[in-house]
mmCIF file of C-alpha atoms in Angstrom:
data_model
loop_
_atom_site.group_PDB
_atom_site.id
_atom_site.type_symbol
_atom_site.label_atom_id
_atom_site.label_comp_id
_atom_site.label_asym_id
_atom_site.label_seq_id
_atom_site.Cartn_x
_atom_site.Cartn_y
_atom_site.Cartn_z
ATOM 1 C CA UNK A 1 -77.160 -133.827 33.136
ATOM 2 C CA UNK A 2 -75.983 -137.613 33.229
ATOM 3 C CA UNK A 3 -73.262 -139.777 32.835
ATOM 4 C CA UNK A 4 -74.063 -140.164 29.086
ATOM 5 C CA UNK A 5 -72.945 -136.512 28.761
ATOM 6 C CA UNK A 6 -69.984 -134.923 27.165
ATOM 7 C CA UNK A 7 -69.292 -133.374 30.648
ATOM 8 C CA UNK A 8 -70.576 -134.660 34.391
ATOM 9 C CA UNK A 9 -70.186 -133.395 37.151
ATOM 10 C CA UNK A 10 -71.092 -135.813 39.900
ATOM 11 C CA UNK A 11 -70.257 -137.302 43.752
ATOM 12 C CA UNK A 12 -68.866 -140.444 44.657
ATOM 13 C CA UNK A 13 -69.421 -142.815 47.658
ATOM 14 C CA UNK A 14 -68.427 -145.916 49.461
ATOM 15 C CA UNK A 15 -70.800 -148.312 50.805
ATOM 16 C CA UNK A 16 -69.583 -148.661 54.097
ATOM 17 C CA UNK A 17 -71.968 -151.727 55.764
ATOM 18 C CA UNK A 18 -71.514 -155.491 54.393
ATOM 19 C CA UNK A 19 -73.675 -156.273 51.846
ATOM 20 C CA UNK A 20 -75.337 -159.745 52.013
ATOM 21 C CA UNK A 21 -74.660 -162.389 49.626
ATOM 22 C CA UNK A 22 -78.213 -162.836 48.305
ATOM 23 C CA UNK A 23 -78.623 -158.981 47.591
ATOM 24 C CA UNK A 24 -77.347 -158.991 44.531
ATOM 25 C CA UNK A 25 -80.323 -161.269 43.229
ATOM 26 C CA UNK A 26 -82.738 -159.000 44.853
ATOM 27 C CA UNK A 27 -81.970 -155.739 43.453
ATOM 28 C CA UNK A 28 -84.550 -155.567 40.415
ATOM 29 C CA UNK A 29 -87.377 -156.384 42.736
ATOM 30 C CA UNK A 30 -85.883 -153.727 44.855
ATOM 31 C CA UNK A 31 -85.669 -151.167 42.362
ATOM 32 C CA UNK A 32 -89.203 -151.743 41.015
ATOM 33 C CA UNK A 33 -90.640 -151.801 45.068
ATOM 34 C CA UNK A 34 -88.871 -148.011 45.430
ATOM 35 C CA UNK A 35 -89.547 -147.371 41.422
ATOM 36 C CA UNK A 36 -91.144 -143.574 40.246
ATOM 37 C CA UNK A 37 -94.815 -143.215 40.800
ATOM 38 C CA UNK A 38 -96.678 -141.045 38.626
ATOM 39 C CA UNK A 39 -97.926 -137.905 40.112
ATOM 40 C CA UNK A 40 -99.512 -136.190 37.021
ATOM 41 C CA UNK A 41 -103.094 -137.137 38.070
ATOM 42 C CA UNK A 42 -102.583 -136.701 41.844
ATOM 43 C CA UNK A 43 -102.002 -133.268 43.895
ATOM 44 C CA UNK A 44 -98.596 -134.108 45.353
ATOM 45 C CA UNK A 45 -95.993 -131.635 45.041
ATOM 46 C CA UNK A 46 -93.246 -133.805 44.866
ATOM 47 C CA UNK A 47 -92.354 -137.541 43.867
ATOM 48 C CA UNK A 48 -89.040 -139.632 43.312
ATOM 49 C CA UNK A 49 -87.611 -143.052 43.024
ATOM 50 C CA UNK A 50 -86.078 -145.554 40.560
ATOM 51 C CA UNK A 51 -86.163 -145.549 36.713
ATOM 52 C CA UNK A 52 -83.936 -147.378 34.099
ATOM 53 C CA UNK A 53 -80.792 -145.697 33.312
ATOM 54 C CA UNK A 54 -81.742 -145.746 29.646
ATOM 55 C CA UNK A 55 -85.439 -144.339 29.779
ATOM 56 C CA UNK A 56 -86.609 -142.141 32.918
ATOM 57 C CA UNK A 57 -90.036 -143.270 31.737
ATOM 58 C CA UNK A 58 -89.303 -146.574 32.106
ATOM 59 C CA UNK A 59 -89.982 -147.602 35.910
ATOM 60 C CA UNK A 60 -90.166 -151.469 35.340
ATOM 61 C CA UNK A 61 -87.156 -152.017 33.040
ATOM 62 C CA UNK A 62 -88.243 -152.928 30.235
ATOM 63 C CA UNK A 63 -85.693 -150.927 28.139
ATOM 64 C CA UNK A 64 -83.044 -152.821 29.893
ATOM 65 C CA UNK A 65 -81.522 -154.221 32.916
ATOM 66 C CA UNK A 66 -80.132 -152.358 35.583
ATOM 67 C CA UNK A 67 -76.718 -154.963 35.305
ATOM 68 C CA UNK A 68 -73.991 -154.238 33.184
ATOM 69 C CA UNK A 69 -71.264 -156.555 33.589
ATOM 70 C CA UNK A 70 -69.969 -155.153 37.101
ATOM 71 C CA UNK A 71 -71.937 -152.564 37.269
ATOM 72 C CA UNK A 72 -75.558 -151.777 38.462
ATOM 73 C CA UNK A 73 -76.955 -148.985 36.046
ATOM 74 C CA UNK A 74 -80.040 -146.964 37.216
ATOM 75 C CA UNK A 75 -81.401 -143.643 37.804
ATOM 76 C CA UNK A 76 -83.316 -141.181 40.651
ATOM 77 C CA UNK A 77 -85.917 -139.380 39.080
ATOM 78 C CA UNK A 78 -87.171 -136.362 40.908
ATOM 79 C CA UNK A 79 -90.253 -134.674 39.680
ATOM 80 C CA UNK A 80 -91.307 -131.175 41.712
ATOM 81 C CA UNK A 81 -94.826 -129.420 40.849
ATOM 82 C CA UNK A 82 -93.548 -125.283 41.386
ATOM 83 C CA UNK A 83 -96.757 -122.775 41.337
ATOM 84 C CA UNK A 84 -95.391 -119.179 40.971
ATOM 85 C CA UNK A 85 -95.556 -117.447 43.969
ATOM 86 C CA UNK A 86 -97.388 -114.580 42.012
ATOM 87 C CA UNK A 87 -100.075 -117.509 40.843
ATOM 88 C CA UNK A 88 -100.716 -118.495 44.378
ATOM 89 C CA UNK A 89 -100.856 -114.586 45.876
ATOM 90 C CA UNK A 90 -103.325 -113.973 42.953
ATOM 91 C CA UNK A 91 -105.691 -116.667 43.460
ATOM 92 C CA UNK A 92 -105.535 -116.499 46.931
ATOM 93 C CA UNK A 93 -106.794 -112.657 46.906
ATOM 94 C CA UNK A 94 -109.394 -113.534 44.362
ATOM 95 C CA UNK A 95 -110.663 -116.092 47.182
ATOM 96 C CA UNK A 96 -110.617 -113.579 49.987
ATOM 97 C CA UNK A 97 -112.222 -111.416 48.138
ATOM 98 C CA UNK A 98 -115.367 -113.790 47.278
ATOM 99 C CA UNK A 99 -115.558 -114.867 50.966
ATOM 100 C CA UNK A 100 -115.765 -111.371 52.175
ATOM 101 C CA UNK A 101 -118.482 -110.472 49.750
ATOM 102 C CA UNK A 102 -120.091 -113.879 51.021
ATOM 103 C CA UNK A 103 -119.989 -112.533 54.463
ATOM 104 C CA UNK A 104 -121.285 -109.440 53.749
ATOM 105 C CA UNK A 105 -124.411 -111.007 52.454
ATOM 106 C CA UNK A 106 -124.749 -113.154 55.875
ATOM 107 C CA UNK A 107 -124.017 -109.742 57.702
ATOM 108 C CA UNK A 108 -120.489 -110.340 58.982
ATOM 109 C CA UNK A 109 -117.237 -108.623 58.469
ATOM 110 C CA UNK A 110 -114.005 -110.516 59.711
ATOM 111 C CA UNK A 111 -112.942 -113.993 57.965
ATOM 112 C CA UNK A 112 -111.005 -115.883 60.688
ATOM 113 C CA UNK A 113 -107.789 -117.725 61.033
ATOM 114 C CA UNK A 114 -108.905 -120.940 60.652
ATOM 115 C CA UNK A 115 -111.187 -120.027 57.170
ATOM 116 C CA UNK A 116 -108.161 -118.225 55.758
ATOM 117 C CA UNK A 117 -105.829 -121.030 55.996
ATOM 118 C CA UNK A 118 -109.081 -123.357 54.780
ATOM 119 C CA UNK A 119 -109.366 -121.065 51.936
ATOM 120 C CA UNK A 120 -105.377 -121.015 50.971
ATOM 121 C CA UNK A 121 -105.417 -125.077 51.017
ATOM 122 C CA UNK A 122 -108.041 -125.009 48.745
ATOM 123 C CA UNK A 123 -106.455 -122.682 46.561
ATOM 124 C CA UNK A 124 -103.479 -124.704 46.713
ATOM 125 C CA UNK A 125 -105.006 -128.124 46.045
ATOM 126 C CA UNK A 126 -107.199 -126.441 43.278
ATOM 127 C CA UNK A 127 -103.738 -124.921 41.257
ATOM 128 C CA UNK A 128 -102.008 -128.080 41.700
ATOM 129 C CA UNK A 129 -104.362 -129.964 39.733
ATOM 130 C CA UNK A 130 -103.013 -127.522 36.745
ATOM 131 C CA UNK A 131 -99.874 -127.212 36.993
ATOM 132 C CA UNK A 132 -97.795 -130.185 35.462
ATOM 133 C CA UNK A 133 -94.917 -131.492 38.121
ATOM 134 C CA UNK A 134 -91.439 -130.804 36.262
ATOM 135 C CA UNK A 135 -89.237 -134.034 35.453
ATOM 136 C CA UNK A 136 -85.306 -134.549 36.955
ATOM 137 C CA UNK A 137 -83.128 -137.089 36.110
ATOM 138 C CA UNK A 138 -80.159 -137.948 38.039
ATOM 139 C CA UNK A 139 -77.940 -140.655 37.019
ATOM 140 C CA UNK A 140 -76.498 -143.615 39.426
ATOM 141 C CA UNK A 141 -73.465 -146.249 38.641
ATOM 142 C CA UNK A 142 -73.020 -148.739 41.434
ATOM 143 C CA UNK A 143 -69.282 -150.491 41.102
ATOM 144 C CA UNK A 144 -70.144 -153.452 42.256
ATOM 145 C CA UNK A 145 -66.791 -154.879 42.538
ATOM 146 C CA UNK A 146 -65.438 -151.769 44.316
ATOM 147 C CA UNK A 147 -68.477 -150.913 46.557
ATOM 148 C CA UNK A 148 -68.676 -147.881 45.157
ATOM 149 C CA UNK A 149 -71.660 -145.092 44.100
ATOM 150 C CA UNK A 150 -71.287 -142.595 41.629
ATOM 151 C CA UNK A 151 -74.196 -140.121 41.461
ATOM 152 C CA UNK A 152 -74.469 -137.443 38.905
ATOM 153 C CA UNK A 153 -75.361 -134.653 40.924
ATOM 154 C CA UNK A 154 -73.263 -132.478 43.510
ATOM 155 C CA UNK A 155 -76.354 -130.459 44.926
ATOM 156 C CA UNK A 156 -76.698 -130.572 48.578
ATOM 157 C CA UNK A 157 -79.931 -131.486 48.700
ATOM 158 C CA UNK A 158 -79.941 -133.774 46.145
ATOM 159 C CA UNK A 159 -77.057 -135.679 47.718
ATOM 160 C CA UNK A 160 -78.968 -136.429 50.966
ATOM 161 C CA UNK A 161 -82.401 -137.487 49.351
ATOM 162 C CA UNK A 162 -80.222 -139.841 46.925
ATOM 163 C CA UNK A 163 -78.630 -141.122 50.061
ATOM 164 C CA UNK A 164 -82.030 -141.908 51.834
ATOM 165 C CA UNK A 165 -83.803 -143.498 48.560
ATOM 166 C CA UNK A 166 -80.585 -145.753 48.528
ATOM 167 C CA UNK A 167 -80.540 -146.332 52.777
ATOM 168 C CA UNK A 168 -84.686 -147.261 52.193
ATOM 169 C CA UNK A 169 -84.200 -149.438 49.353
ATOM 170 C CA UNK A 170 -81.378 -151.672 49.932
ATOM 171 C CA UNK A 171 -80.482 -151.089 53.701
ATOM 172 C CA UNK A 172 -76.991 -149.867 53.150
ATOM 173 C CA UNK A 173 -75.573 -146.815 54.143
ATOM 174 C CA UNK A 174 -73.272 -144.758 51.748
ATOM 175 C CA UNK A 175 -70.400 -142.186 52.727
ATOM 176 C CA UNK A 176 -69.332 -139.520 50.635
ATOM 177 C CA UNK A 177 -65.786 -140.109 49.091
ATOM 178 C CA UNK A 178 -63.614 -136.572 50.097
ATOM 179 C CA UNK A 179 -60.241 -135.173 48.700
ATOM 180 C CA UNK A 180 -59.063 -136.074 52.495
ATOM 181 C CA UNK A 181 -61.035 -139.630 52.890
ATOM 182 C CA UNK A 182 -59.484 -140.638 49.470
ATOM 183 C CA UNK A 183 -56.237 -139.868 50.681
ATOM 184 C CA UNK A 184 -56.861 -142.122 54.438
ATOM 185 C CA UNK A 185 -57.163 -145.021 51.871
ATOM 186 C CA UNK A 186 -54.001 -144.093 49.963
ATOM 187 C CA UNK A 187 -51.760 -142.381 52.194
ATOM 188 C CA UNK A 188 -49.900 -144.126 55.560
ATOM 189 C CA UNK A 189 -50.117 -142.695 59.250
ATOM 190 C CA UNK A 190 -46.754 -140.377 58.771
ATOM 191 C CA UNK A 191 -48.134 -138.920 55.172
ATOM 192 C CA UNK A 192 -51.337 -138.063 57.058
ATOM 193 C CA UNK A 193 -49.633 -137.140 60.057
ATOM 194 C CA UNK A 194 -48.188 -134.537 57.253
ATOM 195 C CA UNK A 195 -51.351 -133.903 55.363
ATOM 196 C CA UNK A 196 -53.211 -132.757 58.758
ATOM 197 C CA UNK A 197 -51.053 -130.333 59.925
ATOM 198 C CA UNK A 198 -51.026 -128.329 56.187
ATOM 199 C CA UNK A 199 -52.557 -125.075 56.744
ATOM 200 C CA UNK A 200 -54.836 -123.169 54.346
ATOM 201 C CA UNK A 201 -52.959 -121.031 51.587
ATOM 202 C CA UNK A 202 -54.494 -117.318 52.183
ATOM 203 C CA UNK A 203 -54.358 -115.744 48.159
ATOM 204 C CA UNK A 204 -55.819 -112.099 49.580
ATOM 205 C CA UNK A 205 -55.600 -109.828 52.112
ATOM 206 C CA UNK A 206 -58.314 -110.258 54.626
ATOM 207 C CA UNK A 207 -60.183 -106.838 55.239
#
């Protein structure tokens, strides 16, 4: 899901370090340094970085620029090989069971530690060359004039990867944007005072 949606649902930030004059110029070459890499041809199981906001196959914005007026426009794109757990026990058995018939042959009987997890890397590194990695695309607006991040995703995990792609690429640090950090920047210190000592409406019986 993205921005371009009928319905988003997604997290907001503030950057909370100065940003240097001269970064603004720098951000394409930015974007393209962190940009997507490929991993179809390669045995990773996971890849991410930059894409244009208008074609997640597009990692050297060609579609378009990432600047819209006051806004910076671009995209995380995640994609994560997954191998069935059932795929991996399956092949894994089928490769115990040659190297025990090997071993026969050469008179032995126990396969140790060391071959076993050599045998499950190879069965690994063999499967990953067939299964395809599976594309994600999250959406990113950057307000520019507010020094605000919206991100369309509100996953956990995906929050904190999004915020180290953006610490690594432009060497700024972002802070998510609360229900009780929105109201520090709108409320004074009595309203606060007020807010902090609300306690939690209980709607059912504990038990």
């Amino acid at each position: 899901m993205g921005f371009c949606n009928a319905s988003c649902s997604f997290t907001r930030f503030r950057i909370i370090d100065p940003i240097p004059s001269d970064l603004w110029m720098q951000i394409p070459d930015k974007l393209r340094q962190f940009a997507f890499r490929d991993i179809d041809d390669l045995p990773e199981m996971q890849a991410y970085g930059w894409v244009c906001f208008e074609d997640m196959l597009d990692s050297e914005w060609r579609t378009a620029p990432p600047h819209k007026g006051a806004y910076l426009l671009f995209s995380l794109r995640l994609d994560t090989r997954r191998i069935p757990a059932a795929v991996i026990k399956k092949h894994l058995t089928l490769a115990l069971k040659a190297e025990k018939e090997k071993m026969q042959e050469q008179g032995k009987k126990f396969i140790s530690r060391e071959r076993k997890k050599e045998l499950k890397e190879q069965v690994l590194l063999r499967l990953r060359q067939r299964f395809l990695p599976i594309p994600a695309e999250f959406n990113v607006i950057w307000a520019t004039d507010r020094n605000e991040v919206w991100f369309a995703s509100t996953q956990g995990k995906m929050i904190d990867l999004f915020m180290e792609a953006f610490l690594n690429s432009f060497e700024l640090h972002l802070e998510q944007i609360t229900p009780y950090s929105l109201a520090e920047t709108m409320l004074d210190e009595a309203a606060m005072s007020r807010l902090d000592r609300i306690e939690a409406t209980q709607f059912a019986a504990l038990s």
